[in-house]
Amino acid sequence: QVQLVESGGGLVQAGGSLRLSCVASGSIFSINVMGWYRQASGKERELVATVISGGSTNYADSFKGRFSISRDNAKNTLYLQMNSLKPEDTAVYYCWGRITTRGMRTENFWGQGTQVTVSS
């Protein structure tokens, strides 16, 4: 089994910053890609950003410049630095990983989500 556990969400005022973390643990052989998605109330889940094991990143256009994704491969940890937050960034943020398990199965894994609320 593989678990992804997010932390770092909370309530912040508009213009503020938050840093989300996601730790992957369990029967991991390798982590190919990790990323952050978010889902606002009443809306579909959307991609925020991804990062591959080599460090290359990809951002959805809406998040370029304000959000920064990074990972610490040694710690199996993913981060999302969010700056200049806006009320419309309010959502549940989910960690995602494309992970090869020790059983040599490559699957998608999701965290339980962490709530980010930005007040105006």
XYZ file of N, CA, C and O in Angstrom:
480
model
N 0.823 -1.198 0.000
C 0.000 0.000 0.000
C 0.858 1.248 0.000
O 1.965 1.257 0.533
N 0.337 2.260 -0.641
C 1.004 3.556 -0.688
C 0.054 4.599 -0.118
O -1.137 4.587 -0.410
N 0.591 5.480 0.692
C -0.209 6.561 1.257
C 0.414 7.901 0.913
O 1.636 8.053 0.934
N -0.458 8.835 0.598
C -0.060 10.221 0.397
C -0.791 11.049 1.439
O -2.028 10.985 1.526
N -0.041 11.798 2.212
C -0.640 12.578 3.289
C -0.251 14.036 3.126
O 0.931 14.388 3.191
N -1.271 14.876 2.936
C -1.038 16.315 2.776
C -1.099 17.014 4.125
O -1.744 16.557 5.060
N -0.463 18.155 4.172
C -0.551 19.031 5.334
C -0.262 20.454 4.881
O 0.220 20.675 3.764
N -0.576 21.397 5.753
C -0.237 22.781 5.471
C -1.395 23.659 5.067
O -1.230 24.872 4.903
N -2.561 23.068 4.865
C -3.712 23.889 4.519
C -4.188 24.701 5.704
O -3.713 24.542 6.823
N -5.130 25.578 5.438
C -5.670 26.398 6.515
C -6.346 27.632 5.988
O -6.661 27.735 4.798
N -6.553 28.573 6.894
C -7.209 29.833 6.571
C -6.154 30.932 6.461
O -5.301 31.075 7.351
N -6.223 31.678 5.386
C -5.260 32.760 5.171
C -5.989 33.945 4.542
O -6.985 33.752 3.825
N -5.514 35.126 4.806
C -6.106 36.308 4.192
C -5.616 36.471 2.761
O -4.515 36.010 2.406
N -6.421 37.134 1.972
C -6.041 37.414 0.592
C -4.692 38.147 0.567
O -4.444 39.035 1.381
N -3.852 37.722 -0.359
C -2.512 38.280 -0.457
C -1.471 37.504 0.324
O -0.268 37.736 0.155
N -1.932 36.602 1.165
C -1.016 35.824 1.984
C -0.451 34.622 1.251
O -0.694 34.419 0.053
N 0.301 33.821 1.996
C 0.979 32.651 1.426
C 0.728 31.421 2.288
O 0.489 31.528 3.496
N 0.795 30.291 1.648
C 0.745 29.006 2.334
C 1.689 28.052 1.626
O 1.901 28.170 0.403
N 2.206 27.105 2.374
C 3.035 26.054 1.789
C 2.424 24.709 2.146
O 2.325 24.357 3.320
N 2.024 23.998 1.126
C 1.476 22.663 1.316
C 2.594 21.628 1.186
O 3.530 21.811 0.403
N 2.440 20.557 1.937
C 3.376 19.436 1.856
C 2.597 18.151 1.651
O 1.442 18.035 2.069
N 3.244 17.199 1.032
C 2.644 15.883 0.824
C 3.757 14.845 0.960
O 4.735 14.894 0.216
N 3.565 13.941 1.898
C 4.550 12.883 2.117
C 4.004 11.565 1.586
O 2.886 11.168 1.939
N 4.785 10.931 0.751
C 4.429 9.610 0.229
C 5.159 8.552 1.035
O 6.354 8.674 1.317
N 4.433 7.509 1.410
C 5.038 6.445 2.197
C 4.413 5.105 1.825
O 3.383 5.052 1.154
N 5.062 4.044 2.287
C 4.517 2.720 2.030
C 5.395 1.941 1.070
O 6.600 2.125 0.994
N 4.750 1.084 0.308
C 5.453 0.157 -0.568
C 5.832 0.826 -1.894
O 5.275 0.534 -2.941
N 6.816 1.716 -1.813
C 7.209 2.527 -2.971
C 8.499 2.012 -3.569
O 9.505 1.907 -2.871
N 8.477 1.741 -4.866
C 9.703 1.437 -5.595
C 10.269 2.715 -6.213
O 11.451 3.000 -6.078
N 9.402 3.459 -6.874
C 9.831 4.731 -7.441
C 8.616 5.647 -7.627
O 7.507 5.169 -7.824
N 8.891 6.922 -7.545
C 7.844 7.923 -7.780
C 8.151 8.604 -9.099
O 9.170 9.271 -9.238
N 7.309 8.426 -10.061
C 7.566 8.929 -11.402
C 7.185 10.405 -11.529
O 7.988 11.235 -11.918
N 5.970 10.699 -11.207
C 5.453 12.064 -11.292
C 4.635 12.329 -10.042
O 3.943 11.440 -9.539
N 4.718 13.538 -9.549
C 3.841 13.981 -8.466
C 3.232 15.310 -8.860
O 3.796 16.058 -9.663
N 2.096 15.582 -8.271
C 1.455 16.834 -8.625
C 0.403 17.250 -7.617
O 0.086 16.518 -6.673
N -0.088 18.438 -7.846
C -1.166 18.995 -7.035
C -2.359 19.288 -7.935
O -2.215 19.822 -9.037
N -3.514 18.908 -7.440
C -4.789 19.254 -8.043
C -5.597 20.000 -6.987
O -5.294 19.931 -5.799
N -6.629 20.672 -7.443
C -7.517 21.294 -6.476
C -8.953 21.187 -6.962
O -9.215 21.057 -8.167
N -9.863 21.249 -5.996
C -11.280 21.184 -6.320
C -12.033 22.162 -5.441
O -12.083 22.001 -4.219
N -12.575 23.162 -6.075
C -13.405 24.125 -5.371
C -14.827 23.591 -5.270
O -15.244 22.741 -6.065
N -15.549 24.088 -4.317
C -16.914 23.626 -4.097
C -17.754 23.820 -5.352
O -17.797 24.917 -5.924
N -18.386 22.753 -5.796
C -19.253 22.821 -6.957
C -18.543 22.791 -8.293
O -19.182 22.931 -9.337
N -17.231 22.612 -8.268
C -16.456 22.611 -9.509
C -15.704 21.295 -9.662
O -15.552 20.525 -8.721
N -15.224 21.066 -10.869
C -14.450 19.862 -11.134
C -13.029 20.009 -10.598
O -12.511 21.126 -10.452
N -12.409 18.880 -10.334
C -11.020 18.888 -9.913
C -10.163 19.364 -11.081
O -10.345 18.949 -12.228
N -9.195 20.241 -10.777
C -8.347 20.780 -11.833
C -6.881 20.639 -11.464
O -6.499 20.677 -10.295
N -6.063 20.518 -12.497
C -4.628 20.417 -12.309
C -4.050 21.760 -11.901
O -4.392 22.795 -12.476
N -3.159 21.726 -10.912
C -2.399 22.918 -10.545
C -1.006 22.837 -11.166
O -0.614 23.700 -11.946
N -0.272 21.782 -10.823
C 1.096 21.636 -11.315
C 1.582 20.221 -11.086
O 1.065 19.510 -10.218
N 2.580 19.825 -11.871
C 3.221 18.533 -11.699
C 4.734 18.704 -11.736
O 5.251 19.687 -12.281
N 5.420 17.699 -11.182
C 6.876 17.689 -11.221
C 7.333 16.249 -11.376
O 6.841 15.358 -10.691
N 8.263 16.015 -12.296
C 8.773 14.668 -12.486
C 9.980 14.439 -11.586
O 10.483 15.383 -10.961
N 10.456 13.217 -11.564
C 11.535 12.877 -10.644
C 12.800 13.680 -10.922
O 13.555 13.986 -9.995
N 13.022 14.060 -12.171
C 14.201 14.842 -12.508
C 14.096 16.305 -12.145
O 15.081 17.041 -12.231
N 12.887 16.722 -11.748
C 12.705 18.099 -11.306
C 11.977 19.007 -12.277
O 11.615 20.127 -11.919
N 11.762 18.553 -13.493
C 11.047 19.401 -14.450
C 9.604 19.591 -14.006
O 8.953 18.649 -13.570
N 9.137 20.816 -14.149
C 7.805 21.163 -13.667
C 6.885 21.569 -14.806
O 7.330 21.981 -15.882
N 5.610 21.447 -14.526
C 4.590 21.859 -15.482
C 3.454 22.496 -14.693
O 3.018 21.956 -13.683
N 3.010 23.664 -15.132
C 1.953 24.380 -14.441
C 0.775 24.622 -15.373
O 0.960 24.946 -16.550
N -0.405 24.521 -14.818
C -1.559 25.019 -15.550
C -1.412 26.541 -15.645
O -0.860 27.178 -14.734
N -1.870 27.102 -16.737
C -1.632 28.525 -16.996
C -2.087 29.420 -15.848
O -1.447 30.437 -15.544
N -3.176 29.044 -15.206
C -3.765 29.899 -14.174
C -2.845 30.088 -12.970
O -3.025 31.027 -12.186
N -1.865 29.191 -12.828
C -1.066 29.189 -11.607
C 0.385 29.610 -11.824
O 1.161 29.683 -10.876
N 0.730 29.868 -13.057
C 2.102 30.274 -13.338
C 2.389 31.623 -12.686
O 1.615 32.560 -12.805
N 3.508 31.681 -11.984
C 3.920 32.941 -11.383
C 3.561 33.081 -9.912
O 4.307 33.694 -9.157
N 2.439 32.518 -9.487
C 2.033 32.629 -8.079
C 2.342 31.375 -7.279
O 2.624 31.435 -6.086
N 2.253 30.233 -7.936
C 2.466 28.954 -7.264
C 3.773 28.333 -7.722
O 4.163 28.491 -8.885
N 4.404 27.610 -6.812
C 5.660 26.945 -7.144
C 5.653 25.540 -6.568
O 5.477 25.360 -5.361
N 5.864 24.565 -7.440
C 5.885 23.172 -7.021
C 7.329 22.694 -6.936
O 8.184 23.103 -7.734
N 7.587 21.847 -5.954
C 8.922 21.273 -5.822
C 8.802 19.936 -5.100
O 7.755 19.627 -4.515
N 9.872 19.162 -5.162
C 9.863 17.886 -4.469
C 11.237 17.573 -3.913
O 12.252 17.993 -4.470
N 11.229 16.840 -2.818
C 12.452 16.336 -2.209
C 12.422 14.831 -2.391
O 11.707 14.125 -1.672
N 13.171 14.353 -3.355
C 13.121 12.927 -3.679
C 13.601 12.056 -2.516
O 13.098 10.958 -2.301
N 14.571 12.549 -1.784
C 15.108 11.761 -0.666
C 14.066 11.559 0.427
O 14.101 10.556 1.143
N 13.160 12.496 0.545
C 12.135 12.430 1.585
C 10.775 12.019 1.039
O 9.799 11.988 1.791
N 10.723 11.740 -0.263
C 9.423 11.416 -0.896
C 8.370 12.462 -0.546
O 7.221 12.131 -0.236
N 8.778 13.696 -0.608
C 7.899 14.788 -0.200
C 7.713 15.779 -1.330
O 8.666 16.150 -2.007
N 6.489 16.204 -1.474
C 6.092 17.171 -2.495
C 5.643 18.438 -1.797
O 5.025 18.385 -0.733
N 5.948 19.568 -2.417
C 5.573 20.858 -1.839
C 4.819 21.702 -2.867
O 5.005 21.548 -4.069
N 4.012 22.600 -2.342
C 3.391 23.622 -3.176
C 3.440 24.932 -2.413
O 2.766 25.087 -1.396
N 4.246 25.842 -2.898
C 4.318 27.181 -2.323
C 3.302 28.056 -3.047
O 3.375 28.195 -4.274
N 2.382 28.615 -2.293
C 1.319 29.427 -2.886
C 1.436 30.844 -2.354
O 1.357 31.063 -1.143
N 1.645 31.781 -3.256
C 1.802 33.188 -2.892
C 0.672 34.020 -3.491
O -0.004 33.595 -4.425
N 0.517 35.206 -2.960
C -0.495 36.147 -3.456
C -1.850 35.467 -3.587
O -2.523 35.554 -4.625
N -2.243 34.783 -2.555
C -3.480 34.003 -2.609
C -4.705 34.897 -2.752
O -4.748 36.017 -2.219
N -5.670 34.366 -3.467
C -6.914 35.070 -3.739
C -8.087 34.250 -3.205
O -7.979 33.024 -3.078
N -9.195 34.891 -2.927
C -10.364 34.124 -2.457
C -10.748 33.001 -3.405
O -11.192 31.933 -2.958
N -10.531 33.191 -4.692
C -10.881 32.142 -5.648
C -9.927 30.952 -5.608
O -10.162 29.954 -6.291
N -8.866 31.044 -4.827
C -7.988 29.894 -4.613
C -8.530 28.966 -3.542
O -7.951 27.898 -3.296
N -9.612 29.358 -2.915
C -10.231 28.513 -1.904
C -10.674 27.192 -2.528
O -11.424 27.177 -3.509
N -10.196 26.103 -1.966
C -10.468 24.780 -2.535
C -9.853 23.723 -1.633
O -9.083 24.036 -0.714
N -10.182 22.484 -1.931
C -9.457 21.357 -1.349
C -8.322 21.018 -2.312
O -8.555 20.833 -3.511
N -7.125 20.968 -1.792
C -5.943 20.686 -2.594
C -5.530 19.238 -2.367
O -5.362 18.799 -1.219
N -5.367 18.522 -3.476
C -5.052 17.106 -3.434
C -3.661 16.837 -3.994
O -3.278 17.378 -5.040
N -2.952 15.987 -3.305
C -1.674 15.487 -3.777
C -1.924 14.249 -4.627
O -2.768 13.411 -4.284
N -1.199 14.140 -5.713
C -1.316 12.991 -6.620
C 0.070 12.475 -6.942
O 1.028 13.244 -7.073
N 0.166 11.164 -7.075
C 1.431 10.579 -7.461
C 1.227 9.426 -8.426
O 0.305 8.616 -8.257
N 2.077 9.377 -9.436
C 2.143 8.230 -10.338
C 3.321 7.412 -9.835
O 4.483 7.792 -10.030
N 3.010 6.314 -9.148
C 4.012 5.624 -8.343
C 4.094 4.159 -8.729
O 3.064 3.499 -8.937
N 5.327 3.672 -8.824
C 5.570 2.248 -9.022
C 5.805 1.626 -7.659
O 6.706 2.049 -6.922
N 4.990 0.636 -7.343
C 5.108 -0.012 -6.041
C 6.202 -1.060 -6.065
O 6.741 -1.414 -7.126
N 6.544 -1.583 -4.899
C 7.556 -2.636 -4.821
C 7.087 -3.899 -5.520
O 7.904 -4.741 -5.883
N 5.777 -4.016 -5.684
C 5.236 -5.116 -6.465
C 5.311 -4.857 -7.953
O 4.764 -5.632 -8.745
N 5.953 -3.761 -8.336
C 6.202 -3.377 -9.729
C 4.912 -3.084 -10.478
O 4.801 -3.337 -11.678
N 3.965 -2.525 -9.759
C 2.757 -2.021 -10.395
C 2.790 -0.504 -10.359
O 3.083 0.095 -9.316
N 2.497 0.112 -11.480
C 2.476 1.569 -11.559
C 1.027 2.041 -11.526
O 0.227 1.662 -12.387
N 0.725 2.830 -10.537
C -0.654 3.254 -10.315
C -0.709 4.718 -9.926
O 0.300 5.315 -9.537
N -1.896 5.267 -9.999
C -2.154 6.609 -9.507
C -2.604 6.533 -8.052
O -3.455 5.712 -7.696
N -2.036 7.396 -7.248
C -2.421 7.462 -5.847
C -2.794 8.897 -5.500
O -2.203 9.850 -6.031
N -3.756 9.039 -4.595
C -4.244 10.353 -4.192
C -4.188 10.493 -2.675
O -4.425 9.531 -1.948
N -3.917 11.697 -2.238
C -4.053 12.011 -0.836
C -5.504 12.304 -0.499
O -6.374 12.333 -1.368
N -5.747 12.546 0.777
C -7.115 12.777 1.235
C -7.547 14.227 1.030
O -8.738 14.539 1.127
N -6.605 15.086 0.745
C -6.922 16.492 0.497
C -6.710 17.357 1.721
O -6.861 16.900 2.856
N -6.360 18.600 1.474
C -6.226 19.574 2.545
C -6.950 20.850 2.132
O -6.807 21.320 1.006
N -7.724 21.387 3.049
C -8.548 22.552 2.742
C -7.724 23.836 2.823
O -7.010 24.070 3.805
N -7.843 24.635 1.805
C -7.257 25.988 1.794
C -8.406 26.974 1.652
O -9.198 26.881 0.710
N -8.495 27.882 2.585
C -9.535 28.899 2.553
C -8.884 30.277 2.577
O -8.086 30.567 3.484
N -9.201 31.089 1.580
C -8.634 32.438 1.483
C -9.754 33.437 1.721
O -10.727 33.480 0.966
N -9.601 34.227 2.765
C -10.627 35.214 3.096
C -10.301 36.554 2.430
O -9.138 36.908 2.241
N -11.342 37.277 2.106
C -11.157 38.576 1.441
C -11.027 39.709 2.438
O -11.238 39.544 3.629
